[in-house]
């Protein structure tokens, strides 16, 4: 295929499975196309509890936003937000404090168009189409500046997105460029897939993801911890998704490591 | 129920919500008169809370069937019938809720896909328009560029009636490089913009097309001329309009232009040839001293073309060793004795015959071949000399080159004299090589 010239905009191809729509399907949504469901079915065949893992990540997002709202955070930047579905960040945050402001960022033009349609009436939210690989483009985006005040603390949410950034794109550098401009008291929440608990099944998922627009790069606990470099991890640190501030002890279950996702929240000192 | 679907609530929240729904079912079972309608609404509410997975429906059926009557202590057969009706209504509510929700979500995601595709197509079209603009217009002045100028010229030639005539004025700013170098590109750009604006006004009044061909070169395309003098009149007016000083900041910049005028019948004219003629005529205006207009001259053009063709063959001619020397004895008139020889350059051209230096020395200078040619001929001369004369021959050649470099009006020459006797002075070599 010819390389896309710089001036040509991103194309929209519903035939190409999108991580945002696959995730929506795994959470029980219907904002997806046959190509997305096809990949989701194969993922479930390789790892039957993939939907449970998606739910665990989504539940961590909800708990992290609740926790941070409880700490007084009123600004959220959700990068890789996917298809707006039940329990969106602004619903959770504004449920706690009506003045909470949220900016959603996704690369998928369909997810962005859908988000804008749903949030058209919300003036404390914005949806921008950007690539995590351009953090300056995100933080400098006029729509973001219209909603968030970067002079005050912001919670950046990177849910199941850093693991679609290959090493060649320097994810540590990207995380640093997101962290550095933020003021002290800002937070960074990360959920990241790892091969540490179920290497064979996770490798199968990774191979499947090569057919999507966003292939996965799974990382170790040590590598994931580096994304918080210099920031203080909120208790209980970098843990399996169900272990982070569970609503009740029984939510953790006997095998939290089966979630295959390590999560953590860091605070800028 | 928890774990079957993603429900954005805490465990306690889910329990409270499900408890409420169960109470409503219980109330429906014991209500008088009996009604199954609450079951339908409970089913719908389960779906709105997020219990949309198939497993959630299965679990709901099991829980209602296995627990509800027993927990309420209802045992009458009538209660079982009520329960069946309530269960049916609940399942219908859930199924319809899921179906409606699925259809809504499918509709919204397809609409979003459509919107995204439209936006992408719009962006593509916008970028294509932008690309087209950038490809055809000069960014600094907004004038058509050389490509668009050539396109318009070709289109006019193609559509012109058989008797029509057309003209171009190629206009170049004299000494523009000096402005850029001394005052900076910022000032240079403003000067270009000012000149472009004047040209646009001038062209708009006359109905001509103005273009920026590149750098400090502009052009006017004029249609409907009847003869070359028409265009000369227009060029003269343009000259007057353009050569008013431009003020940029504190600088008053004098403007001087050279104009090359080409005017001819459209019949048989070719756009590329017209542009080439415009370029060369402008070059003449510059070479003739700048700050003037010059009209295209077919004879001068033919000479230039012939010269260019000749110069293009020079490197190959050097490789093929076509340059040679002829020798002319220098005789002392007092006693008739030979005192030395003059070496005279010749080009034994395969088609044009033996060419004298006045045909090729300037070309060698212009194309940078002079040093190579000079060394080659010097070598030849040295080969032919008696060894004791070589040193003097080389010294004379060097002195000659210095003398030549100091002359501003270097004429055609390439002659080395080899003096066997010391102390003899030079002739003017140009005189020697000019044939009577």
XYZ file of C-alpha atoms in Angstrom:
705
model
C 0.000 0.000 0.000
C 1.162 3.530 -0.713
C 2.191 5.396 2.439
C -0.391 7.975 3.444
C 0.832 11.477 2.564
C 1.150 13.845 5.524
C -1.607 16.126 4.342
C -4.205 13.382 3.917
C -6.520 12.977 6.889
C -6.997 9.685 8.689
C -9.360 7.457 6.807
C -12.405 5.856 8.361
C -12.590 2.154 7.757
C -15.342 0.253 9.536
C -13.850 -2.951 8.143
C -10.711 -2.506 10.215
C -11.373 -3.703 13.764
C -11.044 -0.899 16.282
C -9.875 -1.351 19.872
C -12.525 1.109 21.053
C -15.383 -0.888 19.501
C -13.982 -4.285 20.522
C -13.777 -3.023 24.102
C -17.362 -1.790 23.836
C -18.466 -5.251 22.733
C -16.573 -6.901 25.584
C -18.392 -4.609 28.029
C -21.755 -5.703 26.568
C -22.297 -2.740 24.260
C -23.606 -2.775 20.713
C -21.537 0.153 19.426
C -19.577 -2.151 17.180
C -19.388 -3.702 13.749
C -19.075 -7.271 12.519
C -15.298 -6.921 12.096
C -14.957 -5.824 15.739
C -17.112 -8.699 17.034
C -15.113 -11.156 14.958
C -11.906 -10.146 16.750
C -13.716 -10.098 20.107
C -15.005 -13.648 19.562
C -11.519 -14.865 18.749
C -10.156 -13.110 21.824
C -12.805 -14.804 23.962
C -11.916 -18.157 22.369
C -8.265 -17.603 23.305
C -9.049 -16.309 26.784
C -12.654 -16.896 27.881
C -12.549 -14.341 30.698
C -11.499 -11.445 28.463
C -14.912 -9.784 29.035
C -14.363 -10.061 32.793
C -10.931 -8.428 32.380
C -12.491 -5.601 30.394
C -15.060 -5.173 33.155
C -12.286 -5.197 35.774
C -10.454 -2.426 33.913
C -13.643 -0.429 33.531
C -14.425 -0.902 37.210
C -10.908 0.284 38.121
C -11.520 3.406 36.017
C -14.711 4.069 37.968
C -13.035 3.508 41.349
C -10.019 5.629 40.386
C -12.248 8.534 39.323
C -14.299 8.192 42.512
C -11.149 8.047 44.633
C -9.555 11.036 42.921
C -12.801 13.006 43.102
C -12.799 12.251 46.809
C -9.278 13.728 46.970
C -10.602 16.927 45.404
C -9.578 16.400 41.777
C -12.007 18.187 39.486
C -10.276 17.865 36.112
C -9.873 14.629 34.186
C -8.155 13.845 30.910
C -9.184 10.403 29.626
C -6.865 9.405 26.777
C -7.967 6.397 24.775
C -11.460 6.835 26.163
C -13.039 4.610 23.524
C -16.768 4.485 22.830
C -18.718 6.384 25.467
C -20.680 3.729 27.287
C -22.135 3.172 30.732
C -20.118 4.705 33.546
C -18.247 7.358 31.577
C -15.752 9.460 33.492
C -17.891 12.604 33.435
C -20.906 10.672 34.764
C -18.866 9.276 37.633
C -17.000 12.511 38.398
C -19.985 14.811 38.024
C -22.005 12.397 40.152
C -19.613 13.328 42.962
C -19.019 16.958 42.072
C -21.151 18.697 39.448
C -18.337 21.071 38.488
C -15.983 18.263 37.385
C -14.506 18.798 33.919
C -13.569 15.989 31.582
C -11.784 15.827 28.240
C -11.974 12.604 26.278
C -9.312 11.781 23.699
C -9.440 8.983 21.189
C -7.766 8.259 17.892
C -10.764 6.392 16.483
C -12.802 8.913 14.443
C -15.980 6.863 14.950
C -15.540 6.872 18.732
C -14.909 10.621 18.604
C -17.934 11.326 16.388
C -20.120 9.228 18.681
C -18.740 10.913 21.785
C -19.384 14.364 20.341
C -22.946 13.404 19.434
C -23.617 12.187 22.982
C -21.844 15.061 24.749
C -23.009 17.885 22.485
C -25.044 19.443 25.292
C -22.306 19.133 27.947
C -20.224 22.287 28.265
C -17.862 20.875 30.884
C -16.681 18.104 28.587
C -14.909 17.930 25.252
C -13.980 15.116 22.898
C -10.870 15.502 20.780
C -9.400 13.266 18.144
C -5.727 12.881 18.806
C -3.046 10.257 19.048
C -1.470 9.511 22.437
C 1.809 9.572 20.516
C 1.374 13.374 20.180
C 1.051 14.457 23.834
C 1.853 18.065 22.938
C -0.994 18.038 20.420
C -3.328 16.795 23.159
C -2.263 19.222 25.914
C -2.122 22.124 23.455
C -5.457 21.340 21.790
C -7.731 24.403 21.852
C -10.757 22.262 22.779
C -8.846 20.880 25.771
C -7.755 24.358 26.821
C -11.395 25.416 26.630
C -12.354 22.845 29.269
C -9.287 22.164 31.427
C -7.130 24.672 33.309
C -3.613 23.245 33.220
C -2.631 25.678 35.958
C -4.603 23.448 38.327
C -4.208 19.708 39.038
C -5.405 17.302 36.375
C -5.880 13.544 36.586
C -4.649 11.888 33.393
C -6.243 8.495 32.762
C -4.405 6.022 30.544
C -6.688 2.999 30.646
C -5.517 0.041 28.573
C -3.864 2.384 26.086
C -0.134 2.426 26.820
C -0.010 -1.244 25.858
C -0.957 -0.328 22.297
C 2.083 1.970 22.073
C 5.067 -0.049 20.803
C 8.508 0.567 22.302
C 9.646 2.123 19.039
C 7.233 5.016 19.727
C 8.909 5.652 23.105
C 5.961 5.254 25.500
C 8.145 6.376 28.451
C 8.909 9.620 26.620
C 5.209 10.058 25.865
C 4.283 9.547 29.518
C 6.978 12.048 30.520
C 5.672 14.655 28.074
C 2.208 14.213 29.589
C 3.474 14.365 33.186
C 5.940 17.226 32.926
C 3.597 20.122 32.048
C 1.154 19.222 34.854
C 1.211 21.062 38.178
C 1.993 19.322 41.504
C -1.070 17.559 42.876
C -1.871 16.154 39.447
C -2.461 12.417 39.083
C -1.746 9.732 36.525
C -3.847 6.534 36.480
C -2.673 3.621 34.363
C -4.100 0.202 33.506
C -1.667 -1.832 31.450
C -1.793 -5.398 30.140
C 1.019 -7.676 31.274
C 2.243 -11.156 30.365
C 3.401 -11.813 33.929
C 0.450 -13.901 35.119
C -0.791 -15.836 32.055
C 1.967 -15.631 29.454
C 0.622 -18.180 26.919
C -2.956 -16.884 26.742
C -1.875 -13.267 26.748
C 0.567 -13.956 23.921
C -2.335 -15.390 21.919
C -4.284 -12.167 22.519
C -1.290 -10.118 21.466
C -1.047 -12.051 18.198
C -4.761 -11.424 17.577
C -4.301 -7.714 18.182
C -1.856 -7.544 15.284
C -4.892 -7.682 13.000
C -6.331 -4.501 14.501
C -5.330 -0.874 14.035
C -3.682 -0.999 17.474
C -1.449 -4.046 18.100
C -0.516 -4.659 21.743
C 2.863 -4.549 23.451
C 2.613 -6.244 26.849
C 5.030 -5.155 29.544
C 6.425 -6.307 32.851
C 5.639 -4.787 36.233
C 9.024 -3.033 36.244
C 8.428 -1.548 32.822
C 4.925 -0.392 33.735
C 6.194 1.223 36.965
C 8.549 3.372 34.858
C 5.570 5.273 33.403
C 5.156 6.921 36.828
C 8.834 7.940 37.006
C 9.338 10.477 39.795
C 5.688 10.454 40.881
C 4.511 8.922 44.142
C 2.276 5.877 43.768
C -0.952 6.138 45.729
C -1.537 3.147 48.051
C -1.680 0.222 47.348
C 0.811 0.891 44.507
C 0.959 -1.068 41.283
C -1.453 -3.995 41.747
C -3.801 -6.280 39.806
C -6.894 -4.405 38.617
C -9.379 -5.875 41.159
C -6.972 -5.152 44.056
C -6.945 -1.355 43.714
C -9.286 0.102 46.371
C -12.011 -2.545 45.896
C -15.549 -1.568 46.866
C -15.649 -4.675 49.027
C -13.091 -7.408 49.798
C -15.098 -10.078 47.946
C -14.720 -8.071 44.696
C -11.016 -8.969 44.659
C -11.707 -12.690 44.327
C -9.264 -15.526 44.770
C -7.237 -14.828 41.658
C -6.891 -11.096 40.979
C -3.839 -11.900 38.830
C -6.193 -13.452 36.286
C -7.182 -9.895 35.316
C -3.815 -9.717 33.465
C -3.851 -5.972 33.976
C -1.659 -4.065 36.410
C -3.061 -0.767 37.580
C -1.805 2.142 39.611
C -2.302 5.817 40.360
C 0.629 8.210 40.774
C 0.659 11.716 42.213
C 2.996 14.536 41.179
C 4.861 15.642 44.290
C -26.265 -11.110 39.395
C -23.020 -9.255 39.900
C -20.351 -10.279 37.420
C -22.742 -11.098 34.575
C -22.594 -7.627 33.098
C -20.580 -4.461 33.467
C -22.673 -2.256 35.704
C -21.086 1.041 36.734
C -22.011 0.751 40.398
C -20.412 -0.454 43.580
C -21.396 -3.868 44.902
C -23.531 -2.164 47.541
C -25.146 0.040 44.919
C -25.976 -2.960 42.764
C -27.439 -4.784 45.748
C -29.618 -1.846 46.675
C -30.803 -1.480 43.091
C -31.627 -5.184 42.729
C -33.344 -5.139 46.114
C -35.620 -2.368 44.896
C -36.506 -4.311 41.773
C -37.228 -7.449 43.820
C -39.564 -5.475 46.107
C -41.487 -4.291 43.078
C -41.844 -7.875 41.839
C -42.966 -8.999 45.287
C -45.507 -6.184 45.439
C -46.836 -7.202 42.025
C -47.277 -10.805 43.171
C -49.423 -9.778 46.089
C -51.238 -6.840 44.524
C -55.014 -6.848 44.029
C -56.164 -6.961 41.344
C -53.239 -8.939 40.067
C -51.151 -7.444 37.289
C -48.035 -8.570 35.430
C -47.262 -5.093 34.115
C -44.664 -4.265 36.859
C -42.651 -7.293 35.660
C -42.268 -5.683 32.264
C -41.047 -2.433 33.784
C -38.648 -4.276 36.125
C -37.205 -6.051 33.074
C -36.759 -2.724 31.295
C -35.117 -1.199 34.385
C -32.692 -4.123 34.670
C -31.514 -3.318 31.154
C -31.213 0.423 31.791
C -29.069 -0.302 34.852
C -26.692 -2.207 32.585
C -27.714 -5.833 33.111
C -27.594 -6.530 29.411
C -25.617 -9.773 29.217
C -27.425 -12.969 28.256
C -26.232 -14.422 31.561
C -28.047 -11.680 33.459
C -31.365 -12.755 31.954
C -30.727 -16.425 32.751
C -29.842 -15.575 36.333
C -32.924 -13.376 36.663
C -35.225 -16.209 35.547
C -33.578 -18.640 37.955
C -33.757 -16.258 40.902
C -37.395 -15.348 40.306
C -38.380 -18.980 39.780
C -36.478 -20.471 42.654
C -36.650 -17.808 45.329
C -39.465 -15.352 45.017
C -42.482 -17.474 46.063
C -40.569 -19.247 48.812
C -39.101 -16.027 50.215
C -42.585 -14.483 50.266
C -44.141 -17.644 51.767
C -46.650 -17.921 48.908
C -47.748 -21.442 48.143
C -51.197 -21.161 46.591
C -51.542 -22.477 42.986
C -52.863 -19.068 42.058
C -49.558 -17.587 43.201
C -47.669 -19.890 40.827
C -49.826 -18.742 37.928
C -49.215 -15.121 38.933
C -45.492 -15.822 39.113
C -45.482 -17.327 35.610
C -47.278 -14.278 34.228
C -44.908 -11.943 36.085
C -41.884 -13.898 34.860
C -43.122 -13.779 31.298
C -43.604 -10.023 31.563
C -40.148 -9.576 33.113
C -38.441 -11.623 30.381
C -40.350 -9.687 27.751
C -39.233 -6.449 29.396
C -35.603 -7.522 29.479
C -35.614 -8.884 25.922
C -37.351 -5.825 24.502
C -35.043 -3.546 26.483
C -31.949 -5.303 25.148
C -33.344 -5.305 21.623
C -34.211 -1.592 21.713
C -30.901 -0.730 23.286
C -29.004 -2.771 20.693
C -30.885 -1.118 17.850
C -30.315 2.341 19.346
C -26.619 1.685 19.817
C -26.229 0.222 16.345
C -28.012 3.232 14.887
C -25.863 5.684 16.829
C -22.588 3.953 15.988
C -23.504 3.812 12.298
C -24.426 7.473 12.386
C -21.100 8.180 14.096
C -19.283 6.158 11.434
C -21.090 8.113 8.742
C -20.231 11.417 10.405
C -16.609 10.376 10.797
C -16.429 9.333 7.157
C -18.006 12.596 5.997
C -15.548 14.560 8.107
C -12.649 12.558 6.718
C -13.875 13.152 3.171
C -14.355 16.850 3.837
C -10.865 17.065 5.267
C -9.541 15.205 2.246
C -11.316 17.555 -0.135
C -10.121 20.591 1.801
C -6.561 19.342 1.737
C -6.849 18.634 -1.979
C -8.078 22.162 -2.603
C -5.229 23.438 -0.454
C -2.725 21.277 -2.323
C -4.039 22.504 -5.656
C -3.760 26.078 -4.469
C -0.215 25.575 -3.186
C 0.756 23.915 -6.453
C -0.500 26.791 -8.582
C -0.086 29.963 -6.529
C 2.887 31.688 -4.990
C 2.557 31.712 -1.209
C 4.254 35.062 -0.588
C 2.374 37.237 -3.083
C -0.694 35.103 -3.844
C 0.079 35.496 -7.548
C -0.215 32.577 -9.986
C 3.108 30.724 -10.147
C 5.089 29.546 -13.158
C 3.000 26.359 -13.445
C -0.318 28.205 -13.575
C 1.175 30.870 -15.874
C 2.230 28.125 -18.291
C -1.195 26.452 -18.030
C -3.027 29.722 -18.777
C -0.691 30.488 -21.642
C -1.226 27.024 -23.142
C -5.001 27.320 -22.703
C -5.064 30.759 -24.378
C -3.003 29.476 -27.284
C -5.272 26.457 -27.693
C -8.462 28.555 -27.713
C -7.177 31.554 -29.673
C -8.770 32.463 -33.039
C -6.382 31.963 -35.983
C -5.474 35.651 -36.417
C -4.959 36.449 -32.722
C -1.687 37.643 -31.248
C -0.335 37.223 -27.742
C 2.463 38.723 -25.702
C 4.462 38.208 -22.550
C 6.573 40.571 -20.505
C 9.069 38.800 -18.261
C 10.070 41.206 -15.516
C 13.023 40.886 -13.174
C 14.047 43.133 -10.287
C 17.579 44.446 -10.770
C 19.873 44.041 -7.780
C 17.294 42.229 -5.656
C 19.892 39.845 -4.227
C 21.723 42.834 -2.769
C 18.538 43.910 -0.943
C 18.124 40.437 0.527
C 21.784 40.187 1.467
C 22.137 43.636 3.002
C 18.704 44.239 4.580
C 17.518 40.663 5.129
C 14.879 38.416 3.628
C 12.176 40.104 5.657
C 12.739 43.380 3.802
C 13.279 41.531 0.531
C 9.914 39.781 0.924
C 8.153 43.085 1.576
C 9.774 44.572 -1.505
C 8.573 41.603 -3.569
C 5.075 41.934 -2.124
C 4.949 45.660 -2.933
C 6.100 45.086 -6.505
C 3.600 42.216 -6.831
C 0.768 44.475 -5.622
C 1.683 47.161 -8.167
C 1.816 44.544 -10.879
C -1.577 43.134 -9.842
C -3.148 46.629 -9.986
C -1.527 47.314 -13.323
C -2.679 43.955 -14.717
C -6.209 44.415 -13.367
C -6.587 47.770 -15.148
C -5.399 46.386 -18.452
C -7.022 42.970 -18.152
C -3.691 41.158 -18.156
C -2.587 38.161 -16.112
C 0.196 38.807 -13.596
C 2.318 35.960 -12.242
C 5.382 35.388 -10.099
C 7.610 32.989 -11.944
C 9.982 32.538 -9.007
C 12.543 34.507 -6.987
C 12.426 38.116 -8.176
C 10.965 37.243 -11.586
C 7.442 38.260 -12.544
C 5.466 38.098 -15.760
C 2.535 39.712 -17.536
C 0.460 37.790 -20.038
C -1.243 40.069 -22.548
C -3.857 39.025 -25.081
C -5.353 40.966 -28.001
C -2.211 42.786 -29.123
C -2.106 43.772 -32.787
C 1.642 44.180 -33.113
C 4.832 44.201 -31.063
C 4.616 47.960 -30.543
C 1.359 47.449 -28.616
C 3.206 45.337 -26.104
C 6.177 47.694 -26.015
C 3.767 50.477 -24.997
C 2.336 48.283 -22.236
C 5.805 47.212 -21.061
C 6.911 50.836 -20.989
C 3.955 51.779 -18.802
C 4.625 48.794 -16.520
C 8.255 49.920 -16.320
C 7.130 53.383 -15.173
C 4.651 52.023 -12.633
C 7.071 49.520 -11.134
C 10.158 51.719 -10.864
C 8.771 53.984 -8.144
C 10.767 53.541 -4.893
C 9.251 51.239 -2.275
C 9.193 52.169 1.408
C 9.881 49.283 3.763
C 10.166 50.439 7.361
C 12.784 53.186 7.390
C 14.210 52.148 4.054
C 13.439 53.809 0.768
C 14.304 51.157 -1.756
C 14.788 52.232 -5.366
C 13.212 49.760 -7.765
C 14.859 48.955 -11.052
C 13.496 46.343 -13.429
C 14.535 44.643 -16.625
C 11.801 43.502 -19.001
C 11.931 40.957 -21.801
C 9.183 41.504 -24.370
C 7.896 38.727 -26.616
C 4.937 39.312 -28.904
C 3.802 37.090 -31.749
C 0.895 35.469 -33.571
C -0.802 32.693 -31.615
C -0.974 30.531 -34.723
C 1.858 28.026 -34.520
C 3.044 29.391 -31.162
C 3.957 26.985 -28.411
C 3.692 27.811 -24.690
C 7.031 26.313 -23.738
C 8.769 28.101 -26.620
C 7.109 31.424 -25.674
C 8.301 31.030 -22.090
C 11.803 30.187 -23.224
C 11.779 33.222 -25.517
C 10.568 35.354 -22.600
C 13.362 34.067 -20.388
C 16.078 34.686 -22.968
C 14.807 38.162 -23.856
C 14.822 39.048 -20.182
C 18.369 37.709 -20.025
C 19.327 40.058 -22.884
C 17.780 43.018 -21.099
C 19.936 42.160 -18.099
C 23.059 41.540 -20.188
C 22.544 44.788 -22.102
C 22.836 46.773 -18.869
C 19.568 46.280 -16.905
C 16.940 48.954 -16.127
C 15.478 48.617 -19.613
C 13.114 46.651 -21.740
C 14.344 44.552 -24.653
C 12.306 43.093 -27.477
C 12.770 39.536 -28.654
C 15.056 39.374 -31.715
C 14.879 36.167 -33.792
C 18.384 36.624 -35.236
C 19.966 37.148 -31.838
C 17.994 34.195 -30.617
C 19.321 32.012 -33.451
C 22.875 33.016 -32.610
C 22.306 32.307 -28.945
C 20.820 28.937 -29.715
C 23.751 28.025 -31.972
C 26.205 29.138 -29.307
C 24.419 27.135 -26.693
C 24.438 24.028 -28.867
C 28.136 24.476 -29.491
C 28.926 24.940 -25.818
C 26.978 21.812 -24.952
C 29.313 19.759 -27.142
C 32.532 21.184 -25.668
C 33.119 18.712 -22.831
C 32.789 15.772 -25.237
C 35.028 17.597 -27.748
C 37.708 17.937 -25.057
C 37.432 14.229 -24.321
C 37.773 13.444 -28.011
C 40.824 15.726 -28.238
C 39.303 17.981 -30.904
C 41.227 21.050 -29.680
C 44.607 21.485 -31.244
C 47.248 24.135 -31.858
C 48.640 25.672 -34.994
C 51.946 27.520 -34.897
C 52.854 30.793 -36.504
C 56.484 31.797 -36.725
C 57.441 35.205 -35.395
C 60.041 36.790 -37.613
C 62.324 39.667 -36.726
C 61.726 42.271 -39.420
C 65.235 43.628 -39.046
C 66.962 40.511 -40.274
C 64.181 38.217 -41.421
C 65.225 35.573 -38.897
C 62.560 33.556 -36.980
C 62.641 34.523 -33.310
C 59.857 32.336 -31.992
C 56.476 30.825 -32.646
C 52.931 31.629 -31.606
C 50.658 28.749 -30.635
C 47.094 29.384 -31.793
C 44.103 27.359 -30.541
C 41.816 25.600 -32.998
C 38.736 23.417 -32.602
C 38.620 20.745 -35.291
C 34.848 20.353 -35.113
C 33.550 17.181 -36.820
C 30.654 19.058 -38.521
C 31.551 22.739 -38.509
C 35.175 22.348 -39.617
C 38.085 24.230 -38.066
C 36.790 26.846 -35.609
C 38.850 29.838 -34.529
C 39.030 30.932 -30.878
C 36.475 33.719 -31.322
C 33.836 30.987 -31.716
C 34.599 29.055 -28.556
C 36.761 30.892 -26.012
C 33.805 32.804 -24.518
C 31.807 29.591 -24.360
C 34.644 27.895 -22.488
C 34.714 30.829 -20.042
C 30.923 30.719 -19.547
C 30.778 26.977 -18.997
C 33.784 26.799 -16.687
C 35.853 24.748 -19.107
C 38.523 27.394 -19.603
C 41.049 25.977 -17.138
C 40.729 22.457 -18.512
C 41.027 23.690 -22.094
C 43.968 25.944 -21.253
C 45.904 23.168 -19.534
C 45.258 20.757 -22.377
C 46.575 23.226 -24.959
C 49.536 24.154 -22.783
C 50.454 20.492 -22.540
C 50.261 20.175 -26.295
C 52.427 23.237 -26.794
C 55.003 21.940 -24.336
C 55.082 18.570 -26.093
C 55.979 20.305 -29.312
C 58.632 22.602 -27.854
C 62.323 22.050 -27.454
C 62.857 21.223 -23.789
C 64.896 24.399 -23.085
C 61.929 26.508 -24.198
C 59.293 24.835 -22.033
C 59.937 26.873 -18.897
C 59.655 30.174 -20.725
C 56.519 28.990 -22.517
C 54.799 28.130 -19.271
C 55.875 31.403 -17.656
C 54.521 33.330 -20.618
C 51.233 31.473 -20.416
C 50.844 32.303 -16.731
C 51.663 35.974 -17.311
C 49.182 35.988 -20.109
C 46.434 34.532 -17.934
C 47.068 37.169 -15.273
C 46.932 39.923 -17.852
C 43.735 38.477 -19.179
C 42.119 38.245 -15.748
C 42.859 41.924 -15.133
C 41.123 42.991 -18.308
C 37.456 43.598 -17.921
C 36.647 43.293 -21.607
C 38.452 40.043 -22.287
C 38.052 39.348 -25.977
C 38.421 36.052 -27.759
C 41.942 34.825 -27.338
C 43.968 31.885 -26.388
C 47.457 32.200 -27.607
C 50.710 31.438 -25.953
C 53.894 32.675 -27.328
C 57.000 30.714 -26.792
C 60.046 32.934 -26.888
C 63.391 31.265 -27.254
C 65.032 34.608 -26.541
C 64.743 36.330 -23.208
C 63.529 39.862 -22.895
C 61.136 39.912 -25.779
C 57.824 41.518 -25.017
C 54.276 40.435 -25.755
C 52.144 41.254 -28.684
C 48.527 41.769 -27.994
C 47.457 38.164 -28.475
C 43.960 39.139 -29.586
C 45.451 40.823 -32.625
C 47.385 37.724 -33.478
C 44.533 35.288 -33.490
C 42.105 37.415 -35.441
C 42.360 36.345 -39.009
C 42.258 38.972 -41.728
